[in-house]
Amino acid sequence: MPLFILVAIILVSSFLLLRLYKKNPQHENLPKGSLGYPLIGETFSFLQAQKKDQGPEWINDRVKKHGPVFKTSLMGAPTVVIVGQSGNKFILGSEEDVLIAKQPKTLSTIAGKYNIFELTGVRYQLIKGALSTFMKPISLKTNIKQIDELITSLFLKSTSKTDIIPTVNFMKHLTFNIASSVLFGIQNEILISELNKDFAIAFKAVWSLPLNILGMAYWHGMRARSRIIDRLIPVIRKKREDLREGRVNAESDILSSLIDVKMRNEDVINEEMIVDNFVTLMIASHDTSAILLSLMVWKMSKVPEIHQNIFEEQMEIQKEIKGREDQNLTWGDIQKMKYTWRVAQELMRIIPPVFGSFRKVVKDTSFDGFNIPKGWQVFWCAYNTHMDNDIFVNPKEFDPSRFETNGSKPIPPYAYIPFGGGQHSCIGNEFARVETLITIHKLVTMYKWSLVYPDEVITRQPMPYPSMGLPIKVTSRSVTTEID
């Protein structure tokens, strides 16, 4: 598109938007702040701050200037950012006639318009039921052996020809394989590999400007989504045939469950909803877990005391396993990994995998004395309550003990939100816990390691990752060996 035409479109659009803006009486008492440049808003500066892992500073600069409720424009839409516990409760706890989980255009088009985060009513209940069945402890218990064996196999395969594990890429590969095989029942390794490549491209487009222009991240993401769909449709048709012929049942995997729901509710569920929620759950189930696992390795490498404590806890469990006929981990073993999970919880407090997220205003509303017009976005941010002195004692200090059951200070609702909150909170938090704990158990009991780049820092891409991929040099460990 010629530059002068693009400029003309922006100017005309800005003029029309300004006229509409002035006509709406709800715009008379908006929060303070700036909508930035036409169409682009403040998206560039927000994404640049995220890339440098300075998202909290970006938010705090505006909070200091405008207060805990301020306006901006992000991802192509006017946005009200609200920080604090009461703000989290308002955004995450509001009814669907006030706020809905309408994501920015980039996320809703990559994930699909029927993704679970944006569904409401009967459709939401049916899809959530199909998905959450496989995320409950009763289902997870039956999958632990498969997850255990898959993780062990991936570690052994990765270290068979080299002593360097590129942690970030390995954890993404691991969590994607677990999601594909355990959650969705996809066993074809070539198909899993091709899907993994396209999901990596699609995910980069989620936090980008919604400009479908040749070469831009969004353009690449949309094409990756098309390839994902092309590969998925034959899988769906084969599973539908298997369901009808009785070769599988609805409890076999999530895809089978979604297809079964569609077959029983043809009037409200269509194939597009199956595709969209496959894409959505695949993004949600593997990338956030890969982040947490990478950060766990990074933290253990940086703080020997944490590594030692985790190692001792896992070795006690390993000793019990060695005395059993079946040497795989069990549900009971995982429940004993209390300290390891507290470290994970504290990591998610200080470095939330999801910085924040959006809701869409479906009718004119207000918060803290300010008007928020229909059609605008609201944005919640985890960091502000996670680092609030009134909620967490010495919040900058890394202290896993604050998550002990008998902790000295209980955590109030909507203050600790790594998995969101309200009715649209993450349904996969228990699956993430199991996946994380099994992986860390295998790593610390099978290997010693050291950082290739000891001074590696965290950056957001847009999720928080070690900036150089966190390569580690590993050596096999005997189960009787102690940490040096």
mmCIF file of N, CA, C and O in Angstrom, residues 46-47 50 75 106-107 203-209 354-358 379 462-463:
data_model
loop_
_atom_site.group_PDB
_atom_site.id
_atom_site.type_symbol
_atom_site.label_atom_id
_atom_site.label_comp_id
_atom_site.label_asym_id
_atom_site.label_seq_id
_atom_site.Cartn_x
_atom_site.Cartn_y
_atom_site.Cartn_z
ATOM 1 N N PHE A 46 4.331 0.309 24.753
ATOM 2 C CA PHE A 46 3.946 -0.778 25.658
ATOM 3 C C PHE A 46 4.690 -2.059 25.298
ATOM 4 O O PHE A 46 5.269 -2.729 26.167
ATOM 5 N N LEU A 47 4.700 -2.404 24.008
ATOM 6 C CA LEU A 47 5.382 -3.627 23.580
ATOM 7 C C LEU A 47 6.887 -3.520 23.758
ATOM 8 O O LEU A 47 7.548 -4.509 24.091
ATOM 9 N N GLN A 50 7.583 -4.163 27.315
ATOM 10 C CA GLN A 50 7.435 -5.589 27.592
ATOM 11 C C GLN A 50 8.674 -6.354 27.140
ATOM 12 O O GLN A 50 9.164 -7.241 27.841
ATOM 13 N N MET A 75 -3.307 -2.155 21.287
ATOM 14 C CA MET A 75 -3.722 -3.177 20.327
ATOM 15 C C MET A 75 -4.905 -2.716 19.479
ATOM 16 O O MET A 75 -5.796 -3.498 19.157
ATOM 17 N N THR A 106 -5.713 -9.057 17.704
ATOM 18 C CA THR A 106 -4.632 -9.997 17.394
ATOM 19 C C THR A 106 -4.875 -11.355 18.037
ATOM 20 O O THR A 106 -4.736 -12.396 17.396
ATOM 21 N N LEU A 107 -5.257 -11.352 19.319
ATOM 22 C CA LEU A 107 -5.475 -12.616 20.021
ATOM 23 C C LEU A 107 -6.742 -13.308 19.545
ATOM 24 O O LEU A 107 -6.751 -14.525 19.313
ATOM 25 N N PHE A 203 2.000 -17.574 17.958
ATOM 26 C CA PHE A 203 2.033 -16.967 19.284
ATOM 27 C C PHE A 203 2.724 -15.605 19.258
ATOM 28 O O PHE A 203 2.337 -14.687 19.989
ATOM 29 N N LYS A 204 3.734 -15.455 18.407
ATOM 30 C CA LYS A 204 4.418 -14.168 18.310
ATOM 31 C C LYS A 204 3.470 -13.073 17.806
ATOM 32 O O LYS A 204 3.687 -11.892 18.063
ATOM 33 N N ALA A 205 2.437 -13.477 17.071
ATOM 34 C CA ALA A 205 1.501 -12.499 16.508
ATOM 35 C C ALA A 205 0.451 -12.052 17.513
ATOM 36 O O ALA A 205 -0.231 -11.047 17.295
ATOM 37 N N VAL A 206 0.321 -12.780 18.623
ATOM 38 C CA VAL A 206 -0.728 -12.476 19.594
ATOM 39 C C VAL A 206 -0.550 -11.075 20.169
ATOM 40 O O VAL A 206 -1.507 -10.317 20.307
ATOM 41 N N TRP A 207 0.677 -10.720 20.512
ATOM 42 C CA TRP A 207 0.947 -9.384 21.046
ATOM 43 C C TRP A 207 1.658 -8.561 19.969
ATOM 44 O O TRP A 207 2.856 -8.315 20.025
ATOM 45 N N SER A 208 0.902 -8.158 18.991
ATOM 46 C CA SER A 208 1.449 -7.346 17.907
ATOM 47 C C SER A 208 0.360 -6.413 17.403
ATOM 48 O O SER A 208 -0.797 -6.523 17.798
ATOM 49 N N LEU A 209 0.733 -5.491 16.539
ATOM 50 C CA LEU A 209 -0.277 -4.617 15.936
ATOM 51 C C LEU A 209 -1.089 -5.422 14.916
ATOM 52 O O LEU A 209 -0.527 -6.198 14.141
ATOM 53 N N VAL A 354 1.783 -14.426 32.730
ATOM 54 C CA VAL A 354 0.866 -13.549 31.996
ATOM 55 C C VAL A 354 0.884 -12.191 32.681
ATOM 56 O O VAL A 354 0.468 -12.064 33.834
ATOM 57 N N PHE A 355 1.403 -11.186 31.975
ATOM 58 C CA PHE A 355 1.532 -9.849 32.559
ATOM 59 C C PHE A 355 0.173 -9.267 32.923
ATOM 60 O O PHE A 355 0.004 -8.612 33.950
ATOM 61 N N GLY A 356 -0.811 -9.495 32.074
ATOM 62 C CA GLY A 356 -2.163 -8.978 32.285
ATOM 63 C C GLY A 356 -3.025 -9.384 31.108
ATOM 64 O O GLY A 356 -2.567 -10.070 30.194
ATOM 65 N N SER A 357 -4.284 -8.973 31.115
ATOM 66 C CA SER A 357 -5.153 -9.330 30.001
ATOM 67 C C SER A 357 -6.316 -8.352 29.922
ATOM 68 O O SER A 357 -6.488 -7.489 30.796
ATOM 69 N N PHE A 358 -7.120 -8.515 28.870
ATOM 70 C CA PHE A 358 -8.160 -7.558 28.540
ATOM 71 C C PHE A 358 -9.563 -8.115 28.778
ATOM 72 O O PHE A 358 -9.794 -9.322 28.715
ATOM 73 N N PHE A 379 -8.027 -3.319 31.127
ATOM 74 C CA PHE A 379 -6.838 -4.163 31.228
ATOM 75 C C PHE A 379 -6.474 -4.326 32.695
ATOM 76 O O PHE A 379 -6.370 -3.343 33.431
ATOM 77 N N PRO A 462 6.354 -12.128 23.941
ATOM 78 C CA PRO A 462 6.053 -11.174 24.996
ATOM 79 C C PRO A 462 6.036 -11.788 26.394
ATOM 80 O O PRO A 462 5.902 -11.081 27.385
ATOM 81 N N MET A 463 6.116 -13.102 26.505
ATOM 82 C CA MET A 463 6.164 -13.734 27.807
ATOM 83 C C MET A 463 7.576 -13.640 28.378
ATOM 84 O O MET A 463 8.546 -13.469 27.634
#
